[in-house]
């Protein structure tokens, strides 16, 4: 089976400082890859560079489009980049307030990407928005409420609905459950696992929480100081860590 | 004409700059062209953009009409008309059919315009996406890519909250199937008059330093949803002065008891109709 996303020797520097350096991986359709590491280890930089939100200092990212052609993200025009981000990709931010449009209703938030794709039937848009609110366990009667009236967990679920409504093939997630309390976190993770399976999405998820990786991801990459120090099957990494840093991470998980 | 002023107030180099920008605007219908807006002897918000455009257009043989909310006798209209009578010495009129240049705020005359007429709009905010997207760099990118899904978010929000598209003025239009454009704060009642208009329509925003144009006979489409089509305002009343039932009506409070009457907002149209009825 051919890969969906091919990252080769990817680096991004912030001036003199290293964001991420020489990262390579393949992501296959339907696969969920977790990137773990402590804060400042370059996880989010890697995610944003792979999603073409930051320009790579060196290295390449190639994406296998729906029509079968390979797209080199370096050579992508702004128009194509936006089309890709709108039609085939999704991006879920850590803070839902960054990913949502706060001054319009929940329904408009979910329907925005559909309207950007040219859907112009109000009744249909509303029907789809209702369906998605239900799927992410938000009461559909709250469709006309502004996101500011929602709790943090609901906002995050709304952001997930807004991102997945156009059925993207590839979703980038930047710590979607950080900053939420444990019970809410568990529900969102459960929801994500269900949706990823139902829709057959491929996803790259950044997290600092090893439990999240264990629950969701088939494969995990461990980062330290901008470099990938270990990569492999999640269970293998968590049960038999090879790199000293991974061993430290695994042993520092709180167990009760 | 006061001899201390150059004809029509602005110096000739400024007029040339404005005319070049106007030519570009006409060549790209609906595209906002930046221009070097000058200080005018009126405050921003009084129509400095429109005045600069009018000044660049006027020749000694032109006949100027200025309306504000459809009326020729409101403060803004009277002042701008007197200003040009003084600094350009051009003939002025209140009659739509006699005018060659009409500067307007908030209305398009009811009387159909002709090919030899130019309508100049005063525009406070030329960017239709501004309320949804505050970043100028981003709105310009959206225009460049014709990425206008955002505008429908606003219309969606209207229907979700009010059950219908409640935007009643400055209703967004797509010019020539390409550029999303603000028609300036005219009521959406006037939007159909923009479509395939025989007259050239020019828009000037003095504070925002942008001008744009809708050339004659250009397709202008008001945005809407398939199941919530574009509609104009309707009244259950007729004009109480001239009996018109197809013009845009103002509701005027006439005493302290809350009595009110509906009259045409276009004073010239109303007056002409009454003169015909009297004859």
Coordinates of C-alpha atoms in Angstrom, one line a residue:
Chain A
X1 CA 0.0 0.0 0.0
X2 CA 1.3 3.4 -0.9
X3 CA 1.8 6.2 1.7
X4 CA -0.4 9.2 2.0
X5 CA 2.2 11.6 3.4
X6 CA 5.9 11.2 2.9
X7 CA 8.2 13.3 5.0
X8 CA 11.9 13.3 4.2
X9 CA 14.7 15.0 6.1
X10 CA 12.4 17.8 7.3
X11 CA 13.9 20.7 9.2
X12 CA 12.5 24.0 10.4
X13 CA 14.7 26.6 12.1
X14 CA 13.7 29.7 14.0
X15 CA 16.7 31.8 13.0
X16 CA 19.6 30.2 14.8
X17 CA 17.5 28.0 17.0
X18 CA 16.4 24.6 15.9
X19 CA 12.6 23.9 15.6
X20 CA 12.8 20.4 14.3
X21 CA 15.6 18.7 12.5
X22 CA 16.0 16.0 9.9
X23 CA 12.7 14.2 10.5
X24 CA 11.5 11.5 8.1
X25 CA 8.4 9.4 8.3
X26 CA 5.6 7.9 6.1
X27 CA 2.0 8.0 7.0
X28 CA -0.4 5.5 5.5
X29 CA -4.1 5.9 4.8
X30 CA -6.2 5.1 7.9
X31 CA -3.2 5.3 10.2
X32 CA -2.9 7.4 13.3
X33 CA 0.7 8.5 14.2
X34 CA 1.4 10.1 17.6
X35 CA 4.3 12.4 18.1
X36 CA 5.3 12.5 21.8
X37 CA 8.0 14.5 23.7
X38 CA 8.3 17.1 26.4
X39 CA 7.4 20.7 25.7
X40 CA 9.9 22.5 23.5
X41 CA 11.0 19.3 21.8
X42 CA 9.7 20.5 18.4
X43 CA 6.5 18.5 18.1
X44 CA 4.2 21.3 17.1
X45 CA 6.9 22.8 14.8
X46 CA 7.1 19.5 13.0
X47 CA 3.3 19.3 12.8
X48 CA 3.0 22.8 11.4
X49 CA 5.8 22.3 8.9
X50 CA 4.3 19.0 7.7
X51 CA 0.9 20.7 7.3
X52 CA 2.6 23.5 5.2
X53 CA 1.7 26.1 7.8
X54 CA 5.4 26.8 8.2
X55 CA 7.9 26.7 5.4
X56 CA 10.5 24.0 5.7
X57 CA 14.1 25.1 6.1
X58 CA 15.2 21.9 4.3
X59 CA 13.8 18.6 3.4
X60 CA 10.6 17.7 1.7
X61 CA 7.0 16.8 2.3
X62 CA 5.0 14.9 -0.4
X63 CA 1.3 14.3 -0.3
X64 CA -0.6 11.6 -2.3
X65 CA -3.7 13.3 -3.6
X66 CA -7.2 11.9 -4.1
X67 CA -6.6 11.8 -7.9
X68 CA -3.4 9.7 -7.3
X69 CA -0.9 12.3 -8.1
X70 CA 2.0 13.2 -5.7
X71 CA 2.1 16.8 -4.6
X72 CA 5.3 18.4 -3.4
X73 CA 4.3 20.9 -0.7
X74 CA 7.4 23.0 -1.4
X75 CA 6.2 23.8 -4.9
X76 CA 2.6 24.4 -3.8
X77 CA 1.0 27.8 -4.7
X78 CA -0.9 29.6 -2.0
X79 CA -4.1 28.9 -3.8
X80 CA -3.4 25.1 -3.9
X81 CA -2.2 25.1 -0.3
X82 CA -5.5 26.6 0.8
X83 CA -7.5 24.3 -1.4
X84 CA -5.7 21.3 0.1
X85 CA -6.1 22.6 3.7
X86 CA -9.8 23.1 3.0
X87 CA -10.8 20.0 1.0
X88 CA -8.4 17.2 1.9
X89 CA -6.9 18.2 5.2
X90 CA -8.0 19.3 8.6
X91 CA -6.2 20.9 11.5
X92 CA -7.3 20.8 15.1
X93 CA -5.6 23.3 17.4
X94 CA -4.8 22.8 21.0
X95 CA -6.9 25.9 22.0
X96 CA -10.3 25.5 20.4
X97 CA -10.6 29.3 20.4
X98 CA -7.9 29.4 17.8
X99 CA -9.7 27.1 15.5
X100 CA -13.2 28.3 15.9
X101 CA -14.9 31.5 14.7
X102 CA -16.2 32.8 18.0
X103 CA -18.5 35.5 16.8
X104 CA -20.8 33.2 14.8
X105 CA -23.0 30.3 15.9
X106 CA -22.0 26.7 16.3
X107 CA -23.9 25.8 13.2
X108 CA -22.1 28.4 11.1
X109 CA -18.8 27.1 12.5
X110 CA -19.6 23.6 11.3
X111 CA -21.0 24.7 8.0
X112 CA -18.2 27.2 7.1
X113 CA -16.0 24.7 5.3
X114 CA -19.0 23.4 3.3
X115 CA -19.9 26.9 2.2
X116 CA -16.2 27.4 1.2
X117 CA -16.6 24.4 -1.0
X118 CA -19.6 26.0 -2.6
X119 CA -22.6 24.5 -0.9
X120 CA -25.3 27.1 -1.1
X121 CA -28.4 25.4 0.3
X122 CA -29.3 26.6 3.8
X123 CA -31.6 23.7 4.6
X124 CA -28.9 21.1 3.7
X125 CA -26.1 23.0 5.5
X126 CA -28.2 23.0 8.6
X127 CA -29.1 19.3 8.4
X128 CA -25.5 18.4 8.0
X129 CA -24.4 20.7 10.9
X130 CA -27.1 19.1 13.1
X131 CA -25.9 15.6 12.2
X132 CA -22.3 16.5 13.1
X133 CA -23.2 18.1 16.4
X134 CA -25.0 14.9 17.3
X135 CA -21.9 12.9 16.2
X136 CA -19.7 14.8 18.5
X137 CA -22.2 14.6 21.4
X138 CA -23.4 18.2 21.4
X139 CA -27.1 18.7 21.8
X140 CA -28.3 19.7 18.3
X141 CA -30.7 22.2 19.8
X142 CA -27.7 24.3 20.7
X143 CA -26.9 24.8 17.0
X144 CA -27.6 28.6 17.1
X145 CA -25.6 29.2 20.3
X146 CA -22.2 30.9 20.0
X147 CA -19.2 28.8 20.8
X148 CA -18.4 31.2 23.7
X149 CA -21.5 29.8 25.5
X150 CA -19.9 26.3 25.4
X151 CA -17.6 24.7 27.9
X152 CA -14.0 24.0 27.0
X153 CA -14.7 20.3 26.2
X154 CA -17.7 21.2 24.0
X155 CA -15.7 23.8 22.2
X156 CA -13.0 21.2 21.4
X157 CA -15.7 18.8 20.2
X158 CA -17.2 21.6 18.1
X159 CA -13.8 22.2 16.5
X160 CA -13.5 18.5 15.7
X161 CA -16.9 18.6 14.0
X162 CA -16.0 21.7 12.1
X163 CA -12.8 20.1 10.9
X164 CA -14.2 16.7 9.9
X165 CA -17.4 17.9 8.3
X166 CA -15.8 17.9 4.8
X167 CA -14.5 14.4 5.3
X168 CA -10.8 15.2 5.0
X169 CA -8.4 12.4 4.3
X170 CA -5.7 13.6 6.6
X171 CA -6.0 15.4 9.9
X172 CA -3.3 17.2 11.9
X173 CA -4.0 17.5 15.6
X174 CA -2.0 19.6 18.0
X175 CA -2.6 18.4 21.6
X176 CA -6.4 18.3 21.1
X177 CA -7.0 17.1 24.7
X178 CA -4.4 19.2 26.6
X179 CA -5.9 21.6 29.1
X180 CA -9.1 19.5 29.5
X181 CA -9.9 17.6 32.7
X182 CA -9.4 13.9 32.7
X183 CA -13.0 12.8 32.2
X184 CA -13.6 15.2 29.4
X185 CA -10.3 14.1 27.9
X186 CA -11.4 10.5 28.0
X187 CA -14.6 11.2 26.1
X188 CA -12.9 13.2 23.4
X189 CA -10.3 10.5 22.9
X190 CA -13.1 7.9 22.7
X191 CA -14.9 10.1 20.2
X192 CA -11.7 10.6 18.1
X193 CA -11.0 6.9 18.1
X194 CA -14.5 6.2 16.9
X195 CA -14.5 8.9 14.2
X196 CA -11.0 7.9 12.9
X197 CA -12.2 4.3 12.5
X198 CA -15.6 5.3 11.0
X199 CA -14.1 7.7 8.4
X200 CA -10.9 5.8 7.8
X201 CA -8.9 9.0 8.4
X202 CA -5.2 9.3 8.6
X203 CA -4.0 11.5 11.4
X204 CA -0.9 12.9 12.9
X205 CA -1.4 13.8 16.5
X206 CA 1.0 15.7 18.8
X207 CA 0.7 15.0 22.5
X208 CA 2.8 15.1 25.6
X209 CA 0.6 12.4 27.1
X210 CA 1.8 8.8 26.6
X211 CA -1.6 7.4 27.7
X212 CA -3.1 9.2 24.7
X213 CA -0.6 7.6 22.4
X214 CA -1.3 4.2 23.9
X215 CA -5.0 4.6 23.5
X216 CA -5.1 5.9 19.9
X217 CA -2.0 5.4 17.9
X218 CA -0.6 2.4 16.2
X219 CA 2.7 4.1 15.7
X220 CA 4.6 6.6 17.9
X221 CA 7.5 8.9 17.3
X222 CA 9.5 10.2 20.3
X223 CA 11.1 13.6 19.9
X224 CA 13.8 15.3 22.0
X225 CA 15.5 18.6 21.2
X226 CA 14.0 18.8 17.7
X227 CA 15.1 15.3 16.7
X228 CA 13.3 12.0 16.5
X229 CA 15.1 9.7 19.0
X230 CA 12.9 6.7 18.7
X231 CA 10.1 5.5 16.4
X232 CA 8.1 2.3 16.2
X233 CA 4.9 0.5 17.2
X234 CA 3.3 2.3 20.2
X235 CA 3.1 -0.8 22.4
X236 CA 6.7 -1.7 21.6
X237 CA 7.9 1.8 22.5
X238 CA 6.0 2.0 25.7
X239 CA 6.7 -1.6 26.9
X240 CA 10.3 -1.8 25.7
X241 CA 11.8 1.6 25.3
X242 CA 15.3 1.6 23.8
X243 CA 16.4 5.2 24.0
X244 CA 17.4 6.6 27.4
X245 CA 15.1 9.6 26.9
X246 CA 12.1 7.3 26.1
X247 CA 12.9 5.2 29.1
X248 CA 12.8 8.3 31.2
X249 CA 9.4 9.4 29.7
X250 CA 7.9 6.0 30.2
X251 CA 9.1 5.7 33.7
X252 CA 7.9 9.1 34.7
X253 CA 4.2 8.3 33.9
X254 CA 2.2 8.6 37.1
X255 CA 0.6 5.3 38.1
X256 CA -2.0 5.1 40.8
Chain B
X1 CA -15.9 80.6 -9.5
X2 CA -13.2 81.7 -7.0
X3 CA -10.0 82.3 -8.9
X4 CA -7.8 81.1 -6.0
X5 CA -8.9 77.6 -6.5
X6 CA -7.9 75.3 -9.3
X7 CA -10.9 74.1 -11.3
X8 CA -12.8 71.6 -9.1
X9 CA -10.5 72.2 -6.1
X10 CA -8.0 69.4 -6.7
X11 CA -4.7 70.2 -8.5
X12 CA -4.3 68.6 -11.9
X13 CA -1.7 66.1 -10.8
X14 CA -4.0 64.7 -8.2
X15 CA -6.8 64.5 -10.7
X16 CA -4.5 62.6 -13.1
X17 CA -3.7 60.1 -10.3
X18 CA -7.4 59.7 -9.6
X19 CA -8.2 59.2 -13.3
X20 CA -5.5 56.6 -13.7
X21 CA -6.9 54.7 -10.7
X22 CA -10.4 55.0 -12.1
X23 CA -9.3 53.6 -15.4
X24 CA -7.8 50.6 -13.7
X25 CA -11.0 50.2 -11.6
X26 CA -13.1 50.2 -14.7
X27 CA -10.8 47.7 -16.3
X28 CA -11.2 45.3 -13.4
X29 CA -14.8 45.5 -12.3
X30 CA -15.3 45.4 -8.5
X31 CA -11.5 45.3 -7.7
X32 CA -10.5 47.8 -5.0
X33 CA -7.8 50.1 -6.4
X34 CA -5.7 52.0 -3.8
X35 CA -5.3 55.7 -4.4
X36 CA -3.6 58.6 -2.7
X37 CA -6.6 60.1 -0.9
X38 CA -6.2 63.8 -0.2
X39 CA -7.3 66.0 2.7
X40 CA -10.6 67.6 1.8
X41 CA -12.3 70.5 3.4
X42 CA -14.9 68.2 4.8
X43 CA -14.5 65.6 7.5
X44 CA -14.1 61.9 6.8
X45 CA -17.5 60.3 6.7
X46 CA -19.1 63.2 4.8
X47 CA -18.1 61.8 1.5
X48 CA -14.5 62.7 0.9
X49 CA -14.0 59.7 -1.4
X50 CA -17.0 60.6 -3.5
X51 CA -16.0 64.2 -3.7
X52 CA -12.5 63.4 -4.9
X53 CA -13.9 61.2 -7.6
X54 CA -16.4 63.8 -8.7
X55 CA -13.6 66.5 -8.7
X56 CA -11.6 64.3 -11.1
X57 CA -14.6 63.7 -13.4
X58 CA -16.1 67.1 -13.6
X59 CA -15.6 69.2 -16.8
X60 CA -17.0 72.8 -17.3
X61 CA -20.0 71.5 -19.2
X62 CA -21.1 68.9 -16.6
X63 CA -24.3 69.2 -14.7
X64 CA -24.0 67.9 -11.1
X65 CA -26.6 66.4 -8.9
X66 CA -25.9 65.4 -5.3
X67 CA -28.2 63.3 -3.2
X68 CA -28.1 62.0 0.4
X69 CA -30.5 59.3 1.4
X70 CA -32.3 60.0 -1.9
X71 CA -32.9 63.7 -1.0
X72 CA -31.4 66.7 -2.6
X73 CA -32.1 69.0 0.3
X74 CA -30.3 67.3 3.2
X75 CA -27.2 68.8 4.8
X76 CA -24.6 66.6 3.1
X77 CA -26.1 67.0 -0.3
X78 CA -26.5 70.8 0.0
X79 CA -23.0 71.3 1.2
X80 CA -21.3 69.1 -1.5
X81 CA -23.4 70.7 -4.3
X82 CA -22.6 74.2 -3.1
X83 CA -18.9 73.2 -2.8
X84 CA -18.7 72.2 -6.4
X85 CA -20.8 75.2 -7.6
X86 CA -18.2 77.4 -5.9
X87 CA -14.9 75.7 -6.8
X88 CA -15.8 74.5 -10.3
X89 CA -18.6 76.8 -11.3
X90 CA -20.5 73.9 -12.9
X91 CA -24.2 73.9 -13.3
X92 CA -26.1 72.0 -10.6
X93 CA -29.5 70.4 -10.7
X94 CA -31.9 68.5 -8.5
X95 CA -33.4 66.6 -11.5
X96 CA -32.0 63.2 -12.2
X97 CA -32.6 63.3 -16.0
X98 CA -30.7 66.6 -16.4
X99 CA -27.6 65.5 -14.5
X100 CA -24.4 64.1 -16.1
X101 CA -22.7 63.3 -12.8
X102 CA -24.7 62.3 -9.8
X103 CA -22.9 61.9 -6.4
X104 CA -24.9 59.8 -4.0
X105 CA -24.9 58.6 -0.5
X106 CA -27.2 55.6 0.5
X107 CA -29.4 55.6 -2.6
X108 CA -29.6 55.0 -6.4
X109 CA -32.2 57.4 -8.0
X110 CA -35.6 55.8 -8.8
X111 CA -35.5 57.3 -12.3
X112 CA -33.7 54.9 -14.6
X113 CA -30.2 56.1 -15.5
X114 CA -28.8 56.6 -19.0
X115 CA -25.5 55.7 -20.7
X116 CA -24.3 59.3 -20.6
X117 CA -24.6 59.5 -16.8
X118 CA -22.1 58.7 -14.1
X119 CA -23.1 57.7 -10.6
X120 CA -20.5 58.4 -7.9
X121 CA -21.0 56.6 -4.5
X122 CA -19.6 57.6 -1.2
X123 CA -18.3 54.5 0.6
X124 CA -17.4 54.3 4.3
X125 CA -16.1 50.7 4.2
X126 CA -15.1 49.3 0.8
X127 CA -14.2 45.8 2.2
X128 CA -17.3 43.6 2.4
X129 CA -15.4 40.9 4.4
X130 CA -14.1 43.3 7.0
X131 CA -16.6 42.5 9.8
X132 CA -15.7 38.8 9.4
X133 CA -11.9 39.1 8.8
X134 CA -10.1 42.1 10.3
X135 CA -6.7 41.4 8.7
X136 CA -6.2 43.4 5.5
X137 CA -3.5 41.0 4.2
X138 CA -6.0 38.1 4.6
X139 CA -8.9 39.8 2.9
X140 CA -6.7 40.8 -0.1
X141 CA -5.6 37.1 -0.3
X142 CA -9.2 36.0 -0.2
X143 CA -10.0 38.4 -3.1
X144 CA -7.0 37.3 -5.1
X145 CA -8.1 33.6 -4.7
X146 CA -11.9 34.4 -5.1
X147 CA -12.3 32.6 -1.8
X148 CA -15.7 34.0 -0.7
X149 CA -17.2 31.2 1.4
X150 CA -16.8 33.5 4.4
X151 CA -19.5 35.9 3.1
X152 CA -22.0 33.1 3.2
X153 CA -21.2 32.5 6.9
X154 CA -22.6 36.0 7.6
X155 CA -25.8 35.3 5.5
X156 CA -26.1 31.9 7.2
X157 CA -25.9 33.6 10.6
X158 CA -28.6 36.0 9.6
X159 CA -31.0 33.2 8.7
X160 CA -30.2 31.2 11.8
X161 CA -30.9 34.2 14.0
X162 CA -33.7 36.0 12.3
X163 CA -35.3 33.4 10.0
X164 CA -34.4 35.4 6.9
X165 CA -31.4 37.3 5.5
X166 CA -31.7 40.4 7.7
X167 CA -28.9 42.3 6.0
X168 CA -30.9 45.2 4.6
X169 CA -28.2 47.6 3.4
X170 CA -24.7 47.3 2.1
X171 CA -25.8 43.9 0.8
X172 CA -22.8 42.1 -0.7
X173 CA -22.7 41.6 -4.5
X174 CA -20.5 39.6 -6.8
X175 CA -19.4 41.8 -9.8
X176 CA -18.9 40.2 -13.1
X177 CA -18.8 36.8 -11.5
X178 CA -15.4 37.6 -10.0
X179 CA -15.0 40.2 -7.2
X180 CA -17.0 40.3 -4.1
X181 CA -17.9 44.0 -3.6
X182 CA -19.7 46.3 -1.2
X183 CA -22.3 48.3 -3.0
X184 CA -21.8 51.0 -0.3
X185 CA -24.6 51.4 2.2
X186 CA -27.5 51.5 -0.3
X187 CA -30.6 49.6 0.7
X188 CA -30.8 46.2 -0.9
X189 CA -33.9 47.6 -2.6
X190 CA -31.4 49.3 -4.9
X191 CA -29.2 46.2 -5.6
X192 CA -31.1 45.1 -8.7
X193 CA -30.4 48.6 -10.2
X194 CA -26.7 47.8 -10.2
X195 CA -27.2 44.8 -12.5
X196 CA -26.6 45.7 -16.2
X197 CA -26.9 49.4 -15.4
X198 CA -26.4 51.6 -18.5
X199 CA -24.7 54.2 -16.4
X200 CA -21.1 53.9 -15.1
X201 CA -20.9 53.5 -11.4
X202 CA -17.9 54.6 -9.4
X203 CA -17.2 54.1 -5.7
X204 CA -14.8 56.1 -3.6
X205 CA -13.7 55.6 0.0
X206 CA -11.7 58.6 1.2
X207 CA -10.6 57.4 4.6
X208 CA -9.8 53.8 3.4
X209 CA -8.1 55.2 0.3
X210 CA -9.8 52.7 -2.1
X211 CA -11.9 53.2 -5.2
X212 CA -13.7 50.7 -7.4
X213 CA -16.1 50.6 -10.3
X214 CA -19.0 48.8 -11.9
X215 CA -18.8 49.5 -15.6
X216 CA -22.0 49.8 -17.7
X217 CA -23.8 46.6 -18.5
X218 CA -21.9 44.5 -16.0
X219 CA -23.4 41.5 -14.3
X220 CA -24.0 42.2 -10.6
X221 CA -25.3 39.4 -8.6
X222 CA -26.6 39.7 -5.0
X223 CA -25.4 36.7 -2.9
X224 CA -28.0 34.3 -1.4
X225 CA -28.8 30.7 -0.7
X226 CA -30.7 28.4 -3.1
X227 CA -33.5 28.0 -0.6
X228 CA -33.3 31.6 0.7
X229 CA -33.1 33.7 -2.5
X230 CA -32.3 37.4 -2.6
X231 CA -35.3 39.6 -1.9
X232 CA -35.8 43.3 -1.8
X233 CA -37.8 45.3 0.8
X234 CA -41.6 45.7 0.3
X235 CA -44.0 48.1 1.9
X236 CA -47.7 47.8 2.7
X237 CA -48.0 51.5 2.2
X238 CA -47.8 53.9 -0.7
X239 CA -46.1 57.3 -0.8
X240 CA -48.5 59.7 0.9
X241 CA -47.4 62.6 -1.3
X242 CA -47.3 61.1 -4.8
X243 CA -49.0 57.7 -4.3
X244 CA -46.0 55.7 -5.7
X245 CA -46.1 52.1 -4.7
X246 CA -42.8 51.0 -6.3
X247 CA -40.3 53.4 -4.8
X248 CA -38.2 53.1 -1.6
X249 CA -40.2 54.7 1.2
X250 CA -39.1 56.6 4.3
X251 CA -41.1 56.4 7.5
X252 CA -41.4 59.9 8.9
X253 CA -42.6 60.7 12.4
X254 CA -44.8 63.8 12.0
X255 CA -45.9 64.8 15.6
X256 CA -45.4 64.0 19.3
X257 CA -48.3 61.5 19.3
X258 CA -46.4 58.9 17.2
X259 CA -48.2 59.6 14.0
X260 CA -46.1 58.7 11.0
X261 CA -46.3 58.9 7.3
X262 CA -44.5 57.1 4.4
X263 CA -43.0 59.1 1.7
X264 CA -40.6 58.5 -1.2
X265 CA -36.9 58.8 -0.1
X266 CA -36.1 60.1 -3.7
X267 CA -37.3 63.7 -3.5
X268 CA -36.8 64.4 -7.2
X269 CA -38.8 61.3 -8.2
X270 CA -41.6 62.2 -5.8
X271 CA -41.7 65.9 -6.9
X272 CA -41.8 65.0 -10.6
X273 CA -44.7 62.6 -10.0
X274 CA -46.6 65.3 -8.1
X275 CA -46.0 67.8 -10.8
X276 CA -47.3 65.4 -13.5
X277 CA -50.4 64.7 -11.4
X278 CA -51.1 68.5 -10.9
X279 CA -50.7 69.1 -14.7

